[in-house]
Tab-separated table of C-alpha atoms and ligand atoms in Angstrom:
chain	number	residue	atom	x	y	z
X	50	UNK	CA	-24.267	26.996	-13.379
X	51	UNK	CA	-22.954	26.240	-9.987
X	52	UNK	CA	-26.016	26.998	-8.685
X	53	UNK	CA	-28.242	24.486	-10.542
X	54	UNK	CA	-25.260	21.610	-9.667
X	55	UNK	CA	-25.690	22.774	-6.374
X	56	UNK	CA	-29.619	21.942	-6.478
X	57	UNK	CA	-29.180	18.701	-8.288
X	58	UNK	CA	-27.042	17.583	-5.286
X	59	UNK	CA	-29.308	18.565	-2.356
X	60	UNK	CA	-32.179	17.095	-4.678
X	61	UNK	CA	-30.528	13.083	-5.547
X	62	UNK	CA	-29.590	10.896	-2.368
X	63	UNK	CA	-27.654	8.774	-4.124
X	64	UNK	CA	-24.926	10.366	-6.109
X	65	UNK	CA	-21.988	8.789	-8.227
X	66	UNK	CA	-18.698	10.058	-9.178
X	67	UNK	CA	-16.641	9.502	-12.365
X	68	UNK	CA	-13.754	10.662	-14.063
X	69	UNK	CA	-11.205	10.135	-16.748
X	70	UNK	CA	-9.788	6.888	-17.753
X	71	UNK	CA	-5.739	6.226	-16.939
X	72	UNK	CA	-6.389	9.112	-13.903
X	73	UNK	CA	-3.821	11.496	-12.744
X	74	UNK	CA	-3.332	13.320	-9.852
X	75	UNK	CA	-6.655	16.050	-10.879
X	76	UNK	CA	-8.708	13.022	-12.149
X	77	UNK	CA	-8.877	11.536	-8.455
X	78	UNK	CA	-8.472	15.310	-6.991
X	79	UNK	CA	-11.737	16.333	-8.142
X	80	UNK	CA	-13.580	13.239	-8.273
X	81	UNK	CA	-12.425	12.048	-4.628
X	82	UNK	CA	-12.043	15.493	-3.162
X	83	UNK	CA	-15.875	16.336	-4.204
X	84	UNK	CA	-17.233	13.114	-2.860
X	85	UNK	CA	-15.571	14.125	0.459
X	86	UNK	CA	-17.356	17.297	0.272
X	87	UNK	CA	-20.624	15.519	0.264
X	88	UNK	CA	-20.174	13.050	2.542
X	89	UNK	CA	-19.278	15.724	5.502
X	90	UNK	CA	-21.832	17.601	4.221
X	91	UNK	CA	-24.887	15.065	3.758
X	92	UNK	CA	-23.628	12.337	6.016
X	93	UNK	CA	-27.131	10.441	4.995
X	94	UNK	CA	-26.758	10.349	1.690
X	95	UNK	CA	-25.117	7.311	-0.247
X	96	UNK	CA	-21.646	8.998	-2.323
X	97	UNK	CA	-19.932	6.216	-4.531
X	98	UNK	CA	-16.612	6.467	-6.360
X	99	UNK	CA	-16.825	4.629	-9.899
X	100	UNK	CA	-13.676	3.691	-12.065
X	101	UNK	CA	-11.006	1.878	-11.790
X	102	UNK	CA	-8.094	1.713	-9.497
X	103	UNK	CA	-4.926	3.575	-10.384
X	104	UNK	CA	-2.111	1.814	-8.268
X	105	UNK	CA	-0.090	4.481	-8.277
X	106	UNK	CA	-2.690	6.705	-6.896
X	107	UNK	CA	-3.236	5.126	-3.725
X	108	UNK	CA	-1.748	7.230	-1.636
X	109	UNK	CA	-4.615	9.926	-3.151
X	110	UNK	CA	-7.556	7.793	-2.098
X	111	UNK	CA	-9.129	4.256	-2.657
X	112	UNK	CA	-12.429	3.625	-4.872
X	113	UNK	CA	-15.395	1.676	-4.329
X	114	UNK	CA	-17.441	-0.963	-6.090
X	115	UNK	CA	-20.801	0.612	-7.711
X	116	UNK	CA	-23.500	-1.726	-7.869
X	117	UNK	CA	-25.704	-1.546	-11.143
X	118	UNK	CA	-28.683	-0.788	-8.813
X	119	UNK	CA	-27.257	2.203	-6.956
X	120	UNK	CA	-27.440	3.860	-10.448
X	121	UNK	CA	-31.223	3.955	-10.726
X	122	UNK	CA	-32.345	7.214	-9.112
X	123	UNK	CA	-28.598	8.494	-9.093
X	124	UNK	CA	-27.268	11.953	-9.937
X	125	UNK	CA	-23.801	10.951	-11.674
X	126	UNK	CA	-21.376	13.420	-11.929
X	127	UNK	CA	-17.878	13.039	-13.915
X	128	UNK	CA	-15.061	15.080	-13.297
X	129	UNK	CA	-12.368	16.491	-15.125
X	130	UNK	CA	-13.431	14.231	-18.616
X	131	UNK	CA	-13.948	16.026	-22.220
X	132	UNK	CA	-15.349	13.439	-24.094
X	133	UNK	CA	-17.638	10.307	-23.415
X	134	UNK	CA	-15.104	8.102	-24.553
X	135	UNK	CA	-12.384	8.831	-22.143
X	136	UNK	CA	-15.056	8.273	-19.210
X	137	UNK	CA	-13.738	5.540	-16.783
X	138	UNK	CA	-16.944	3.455	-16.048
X	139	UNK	CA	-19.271	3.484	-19.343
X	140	UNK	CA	-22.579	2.826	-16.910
X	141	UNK	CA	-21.591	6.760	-15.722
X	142	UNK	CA	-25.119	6.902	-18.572
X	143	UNK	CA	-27.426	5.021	-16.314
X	144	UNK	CA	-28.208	7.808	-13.629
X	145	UNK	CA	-31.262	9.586	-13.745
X	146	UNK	CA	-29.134	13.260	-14.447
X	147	UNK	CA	-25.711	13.604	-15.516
X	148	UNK	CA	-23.542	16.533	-14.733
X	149	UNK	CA	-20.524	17.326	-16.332
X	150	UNK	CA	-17.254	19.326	-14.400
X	151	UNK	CA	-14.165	19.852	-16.700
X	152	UNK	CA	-11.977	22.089	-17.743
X	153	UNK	CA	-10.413	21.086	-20.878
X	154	UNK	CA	-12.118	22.374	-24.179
X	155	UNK	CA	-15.682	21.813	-24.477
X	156	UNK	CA	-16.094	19.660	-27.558
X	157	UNK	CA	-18.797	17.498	-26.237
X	158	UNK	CA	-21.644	18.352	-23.857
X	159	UNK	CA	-22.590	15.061	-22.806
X	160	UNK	CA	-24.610	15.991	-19.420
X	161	UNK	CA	-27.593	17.533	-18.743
X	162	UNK	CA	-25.526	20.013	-17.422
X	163	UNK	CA	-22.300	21.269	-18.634
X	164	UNK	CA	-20.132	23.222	-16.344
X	165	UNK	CA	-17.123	24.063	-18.112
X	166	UNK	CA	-14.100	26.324	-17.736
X	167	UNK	CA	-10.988	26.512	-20.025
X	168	UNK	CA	-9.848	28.916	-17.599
X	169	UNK	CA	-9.650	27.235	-14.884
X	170	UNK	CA	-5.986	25.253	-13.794
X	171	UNK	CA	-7.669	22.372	-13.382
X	172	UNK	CA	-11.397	20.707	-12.229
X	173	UNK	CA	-9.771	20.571	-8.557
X	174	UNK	CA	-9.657	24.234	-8.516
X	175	UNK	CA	-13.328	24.090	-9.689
X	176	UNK	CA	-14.318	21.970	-7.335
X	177	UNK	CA	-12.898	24.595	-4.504
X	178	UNK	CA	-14.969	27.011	-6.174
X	179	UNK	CA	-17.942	24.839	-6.057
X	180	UNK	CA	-17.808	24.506	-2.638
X	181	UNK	CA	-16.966	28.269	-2.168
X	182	UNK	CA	-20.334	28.682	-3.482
X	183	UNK	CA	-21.944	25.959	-1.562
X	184	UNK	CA	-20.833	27.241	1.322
X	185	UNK	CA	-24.307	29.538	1.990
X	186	UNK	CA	-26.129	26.473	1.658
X	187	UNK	CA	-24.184	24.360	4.622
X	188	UNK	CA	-21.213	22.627	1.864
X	189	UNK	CA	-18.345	21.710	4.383
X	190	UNK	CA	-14.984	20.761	3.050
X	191	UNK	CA	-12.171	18.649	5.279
X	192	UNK	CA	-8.980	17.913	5.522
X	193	UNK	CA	-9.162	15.012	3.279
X	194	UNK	CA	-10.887	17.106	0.564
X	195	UNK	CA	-8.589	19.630	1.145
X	196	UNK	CA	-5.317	17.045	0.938
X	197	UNK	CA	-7.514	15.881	-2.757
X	198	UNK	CA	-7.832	19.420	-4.351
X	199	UNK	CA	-4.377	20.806	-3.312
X	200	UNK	CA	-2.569	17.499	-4.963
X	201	UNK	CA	-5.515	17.968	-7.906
X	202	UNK	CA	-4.375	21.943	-8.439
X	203	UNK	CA	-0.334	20.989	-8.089
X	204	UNK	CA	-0.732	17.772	-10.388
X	205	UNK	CA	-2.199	20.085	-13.332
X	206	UNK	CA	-0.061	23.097	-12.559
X	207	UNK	CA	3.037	21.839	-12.399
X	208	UNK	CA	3.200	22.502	-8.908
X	209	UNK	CA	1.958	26.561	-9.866
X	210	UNK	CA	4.259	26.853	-12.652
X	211	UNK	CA	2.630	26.182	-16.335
X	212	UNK	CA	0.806	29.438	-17.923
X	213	UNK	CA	-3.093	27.720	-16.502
X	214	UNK	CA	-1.717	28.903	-12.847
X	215	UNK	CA	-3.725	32.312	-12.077
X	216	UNK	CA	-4.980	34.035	-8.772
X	217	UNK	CA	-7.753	32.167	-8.587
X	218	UNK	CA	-5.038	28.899	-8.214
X	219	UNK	CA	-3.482	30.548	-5.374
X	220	UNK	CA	-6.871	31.811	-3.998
X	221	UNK	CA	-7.997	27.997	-3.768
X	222	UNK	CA	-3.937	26.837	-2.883
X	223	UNK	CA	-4.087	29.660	0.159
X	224	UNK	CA	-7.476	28.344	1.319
X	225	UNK	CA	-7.124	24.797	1.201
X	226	UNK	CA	-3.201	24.985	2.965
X	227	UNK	CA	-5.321	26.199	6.162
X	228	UNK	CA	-6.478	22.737	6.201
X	229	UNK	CA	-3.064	21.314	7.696
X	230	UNK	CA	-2.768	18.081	5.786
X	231	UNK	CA	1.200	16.830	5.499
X	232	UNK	CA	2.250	19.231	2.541
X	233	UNK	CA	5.664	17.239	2.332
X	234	UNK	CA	4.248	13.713	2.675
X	235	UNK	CA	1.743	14.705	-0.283
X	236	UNK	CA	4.745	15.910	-2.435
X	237	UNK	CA	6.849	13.040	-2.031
X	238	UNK	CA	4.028	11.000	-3.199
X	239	UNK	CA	3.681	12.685	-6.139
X	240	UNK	CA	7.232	13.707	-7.387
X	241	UNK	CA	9.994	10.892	-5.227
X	242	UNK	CA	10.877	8.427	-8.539
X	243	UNK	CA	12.538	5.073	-7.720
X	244	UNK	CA	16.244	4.966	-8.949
X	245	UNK	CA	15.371	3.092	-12.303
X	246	UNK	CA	12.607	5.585	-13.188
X	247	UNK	CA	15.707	8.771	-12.577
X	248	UNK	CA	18.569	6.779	-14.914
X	249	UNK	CA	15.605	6.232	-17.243
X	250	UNK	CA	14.929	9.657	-17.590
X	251	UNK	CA	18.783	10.661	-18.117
X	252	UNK	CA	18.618	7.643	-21.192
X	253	UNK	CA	15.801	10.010	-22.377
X	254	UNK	CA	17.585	13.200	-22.181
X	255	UNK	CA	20.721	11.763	-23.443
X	256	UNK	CA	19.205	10.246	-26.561
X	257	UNK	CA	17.481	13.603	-27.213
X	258	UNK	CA	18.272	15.931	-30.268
X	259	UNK	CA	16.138	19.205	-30.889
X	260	UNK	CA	15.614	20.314	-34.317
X	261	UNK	CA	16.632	23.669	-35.778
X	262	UNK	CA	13.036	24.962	-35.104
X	263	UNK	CA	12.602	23.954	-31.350
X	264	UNK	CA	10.694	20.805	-31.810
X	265	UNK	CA	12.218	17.451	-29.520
X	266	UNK	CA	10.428	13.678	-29.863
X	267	UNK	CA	11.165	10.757	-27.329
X	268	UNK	CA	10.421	7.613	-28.093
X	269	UNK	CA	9.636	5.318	-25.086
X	270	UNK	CA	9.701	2.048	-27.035
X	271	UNK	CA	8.612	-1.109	-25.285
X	272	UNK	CA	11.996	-2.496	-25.402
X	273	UNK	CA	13.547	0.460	-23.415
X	274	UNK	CA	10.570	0.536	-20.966
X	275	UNK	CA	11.289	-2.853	-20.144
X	276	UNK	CA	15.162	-2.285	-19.606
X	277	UNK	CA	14.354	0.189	-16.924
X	278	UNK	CA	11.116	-1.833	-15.142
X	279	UNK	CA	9.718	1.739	-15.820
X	280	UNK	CA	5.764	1.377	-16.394
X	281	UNK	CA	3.846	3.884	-19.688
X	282	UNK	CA	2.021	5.170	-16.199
X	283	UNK	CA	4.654	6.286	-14.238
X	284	UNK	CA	6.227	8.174	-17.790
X	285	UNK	CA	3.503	10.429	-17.215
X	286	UNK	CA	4.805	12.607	-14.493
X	287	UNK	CA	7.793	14.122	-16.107
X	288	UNK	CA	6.520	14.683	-19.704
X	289	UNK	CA	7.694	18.336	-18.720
X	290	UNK	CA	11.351	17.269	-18.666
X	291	UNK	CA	11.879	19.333	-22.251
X	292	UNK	CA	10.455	22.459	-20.779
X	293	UNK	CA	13.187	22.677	-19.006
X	294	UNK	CA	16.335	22.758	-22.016
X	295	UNK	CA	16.797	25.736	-24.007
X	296	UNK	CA	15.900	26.025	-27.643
X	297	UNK	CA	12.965	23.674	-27.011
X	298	UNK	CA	9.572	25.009	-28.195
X	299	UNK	CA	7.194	21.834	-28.429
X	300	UNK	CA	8.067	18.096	-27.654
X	301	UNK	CA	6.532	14.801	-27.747
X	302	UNK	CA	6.444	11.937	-25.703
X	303	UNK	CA	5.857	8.221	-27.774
X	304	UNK	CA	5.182	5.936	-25.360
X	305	UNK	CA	4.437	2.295	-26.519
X	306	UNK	CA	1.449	0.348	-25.046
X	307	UNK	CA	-0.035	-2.870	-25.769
X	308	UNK	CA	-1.577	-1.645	-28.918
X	309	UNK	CA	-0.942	1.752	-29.562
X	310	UNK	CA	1.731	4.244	-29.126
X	311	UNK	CA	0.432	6.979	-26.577
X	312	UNK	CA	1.074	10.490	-27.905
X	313	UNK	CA	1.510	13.200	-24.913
X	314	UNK	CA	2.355	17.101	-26.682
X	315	UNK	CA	3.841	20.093	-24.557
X	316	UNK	CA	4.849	23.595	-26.086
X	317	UNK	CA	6.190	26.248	-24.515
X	318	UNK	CA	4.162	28.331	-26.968
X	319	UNK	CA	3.550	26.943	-30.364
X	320	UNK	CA	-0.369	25.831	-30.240
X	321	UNK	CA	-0.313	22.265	-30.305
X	322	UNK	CA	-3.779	20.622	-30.009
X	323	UNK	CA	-4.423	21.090	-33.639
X	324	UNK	CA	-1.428	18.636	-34.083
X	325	UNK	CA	-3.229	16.129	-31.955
X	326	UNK	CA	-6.383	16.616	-33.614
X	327	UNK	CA	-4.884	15.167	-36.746
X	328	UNK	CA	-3.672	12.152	-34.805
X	329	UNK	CA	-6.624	10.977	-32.968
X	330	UNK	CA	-6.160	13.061	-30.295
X	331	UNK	CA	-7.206	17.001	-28.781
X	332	UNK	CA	-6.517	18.520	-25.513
X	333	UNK	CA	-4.946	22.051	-24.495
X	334	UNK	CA	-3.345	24.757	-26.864
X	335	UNK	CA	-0.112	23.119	-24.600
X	336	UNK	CA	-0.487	20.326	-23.521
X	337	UNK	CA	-2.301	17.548	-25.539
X	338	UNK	CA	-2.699	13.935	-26.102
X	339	UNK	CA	-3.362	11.665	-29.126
X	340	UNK	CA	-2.422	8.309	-30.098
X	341	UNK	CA	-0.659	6.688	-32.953
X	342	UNK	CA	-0.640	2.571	-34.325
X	343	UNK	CA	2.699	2.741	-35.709
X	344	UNK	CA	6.299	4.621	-35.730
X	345	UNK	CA	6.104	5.439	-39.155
X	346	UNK	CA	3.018	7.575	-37.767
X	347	UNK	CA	4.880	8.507	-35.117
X	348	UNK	CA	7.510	10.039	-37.631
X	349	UNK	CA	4.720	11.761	-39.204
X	350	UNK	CA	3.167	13.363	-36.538
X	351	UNK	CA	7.090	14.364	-35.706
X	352	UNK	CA	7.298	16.490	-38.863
X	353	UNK	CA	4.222	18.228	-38.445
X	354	UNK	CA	4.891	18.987	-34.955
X	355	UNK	CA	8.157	20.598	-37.031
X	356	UNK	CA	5.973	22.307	-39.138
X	357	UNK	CA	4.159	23.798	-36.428
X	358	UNK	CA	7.597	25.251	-34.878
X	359	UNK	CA	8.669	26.537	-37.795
X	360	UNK	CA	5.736	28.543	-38.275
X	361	UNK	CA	5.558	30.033	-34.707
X	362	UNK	CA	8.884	31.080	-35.001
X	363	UNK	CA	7.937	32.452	-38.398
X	364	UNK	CA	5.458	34.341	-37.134
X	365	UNK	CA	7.531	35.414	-34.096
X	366	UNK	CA	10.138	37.126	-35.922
X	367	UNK	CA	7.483	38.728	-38.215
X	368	UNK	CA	6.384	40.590	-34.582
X	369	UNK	CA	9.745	41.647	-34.268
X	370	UNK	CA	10.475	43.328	-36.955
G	253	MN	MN1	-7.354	18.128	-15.185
């Protein structure tokens, strides 16, 4: 598989990079840190970065503007993205050949080539690999790339500490650290909060109540969003705050947008994706997203997120006896 991506590149001389829509700190790892591969690599060839801007994400990297023409003759390739829907850019179509990088369940194969691994901590640490075996055919990787994968790989693993973190993670992690990009300046992009973001976060854990079972909700209502100038993006880096308290199995994060209420599922070991299956949603056995139009839905998807706990532990002390 990584050989025939690795053709398709040194075949296009135009190539365009995608990813997921509302990007996090893998999204822009892969996409951005691949791009830099292949312009130190094939310095002649034209490398675009399609999608929108993520403000917060800055500090990872700026995009460009695609123009429709570059597409014609392109090899597009979109990183770290399950399903078509959730690609940021819908003209990611109008290459000539599409390749698809991702790590997340394979429930649509969408490219003409599909290289996915549920395995893997995250598409950063794919793209590492990618280059690994590019290397025999002249791939070079930088600093900058480096800087890109490392913040991908830490974004996604919880800086190396959810279950997805394996040797290959520290393999990549050992590798690209050799690279001697500021470590600490990267990590206080990604983890300092302003002050209003912290006392929003103790509101959170203060209004907090676990059931019997092990199963926590937070509702980030509009209203309380706006009391603490705290933006639905910036909620997203510590949806792992529950992981954290005892007695808490699986929790969910309601965050209200403009239309919808976002839906963002973590477990500590009850499988949750089927959960956000029945909500518009999918993702990892632990760690999942869906959506939801009202709170009476959001109440719904509460109790079968109950459900869910009740049965692992169920099940749990069935093993134990
Ligand atoms: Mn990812």
């Amino acid at each position: 598989m990584k050989k025939e991506i690795i053709e398709a590149i040194q075949e296009f001389e135009t190539i365009i990079l995608h990813r997921h829509v509302r990007p996090d700190p893998d999204a822009y790892g892969s996409q951005v840190g691949l791009a830099e591969i292949l312009k130190e690599t094939y310095p002649q060839k034209q490398v675009y970065l399609a999608g929108l801007e993520e403000e917060s994400l800055h500090y990872l990297a700026r995009l460009d503007e695609v123009p429709d023409e570059a597409y014609e003759n392109a090899l597009v390739i979109v990183c770290d993205t399950a399903n078509e829907e959730r690609v940021c850019d819908q003209r990611y179509k109008d290459g000539k050949k599409l390749i698809k990088i991702d790590h997340h369940p394979n429930h649509e194969s969408y490219g003409d080539i599909n290289w996915v691994d549920t395995e893997a901590s995250s598409t950063s640490e794919m793209i590492f690999e990618l280059y690994q075996a590019g290397r025999i055919s002249g791939f070079k990787l930088n600093q900058s790339a480096a800087r890109l994968l490392y913040a991908g790989i830490v974004g996604d693993t919880g800086r190396f500490l959810f279950p997805s973190t394996t040797e290959r993670t520290f393999e990549a992690a050992q590798e690209l650290v050799k690279y001697g990009f500021d470590r600490k300046q990267l990590y206080e992009s990604m983890y300092q909060v302003p002050l209003s973001v912290a006392k929003f976060k103790g509101e959170l854990l203060q209004s907090m109540e676990p059931s019997e079972s092990g199963a926590a909700s937070f509702k980030l209502t509009k209203e309380v969003l706006e009391r603490y100038h705290v933006s639905p993006e910036e909620t997203h880096s510590f949806v792992g705050i529950g992981g954290d308290i005892q007695g808490v199995l699986a929790w969910v994060f309601f965050v209200e947008d403009e239309e919808v209420i976002r839906v963002r599922l973590r477990s500590k070991g009850p499988v949750i994706n089927g959960v956000a299956a029945q909500f518009n949603g999918g993702g990892h056995p632990m760690a999942s997203g869906a959506k939801v139009s009202s709170w009476e839905e959001a109440d719904e998807l509460v109790q079968v997120l109950e459900a869910t706990c009740q049965e692992y532990k169920q099940e749990k002390r069935l093993e134990q006896k």
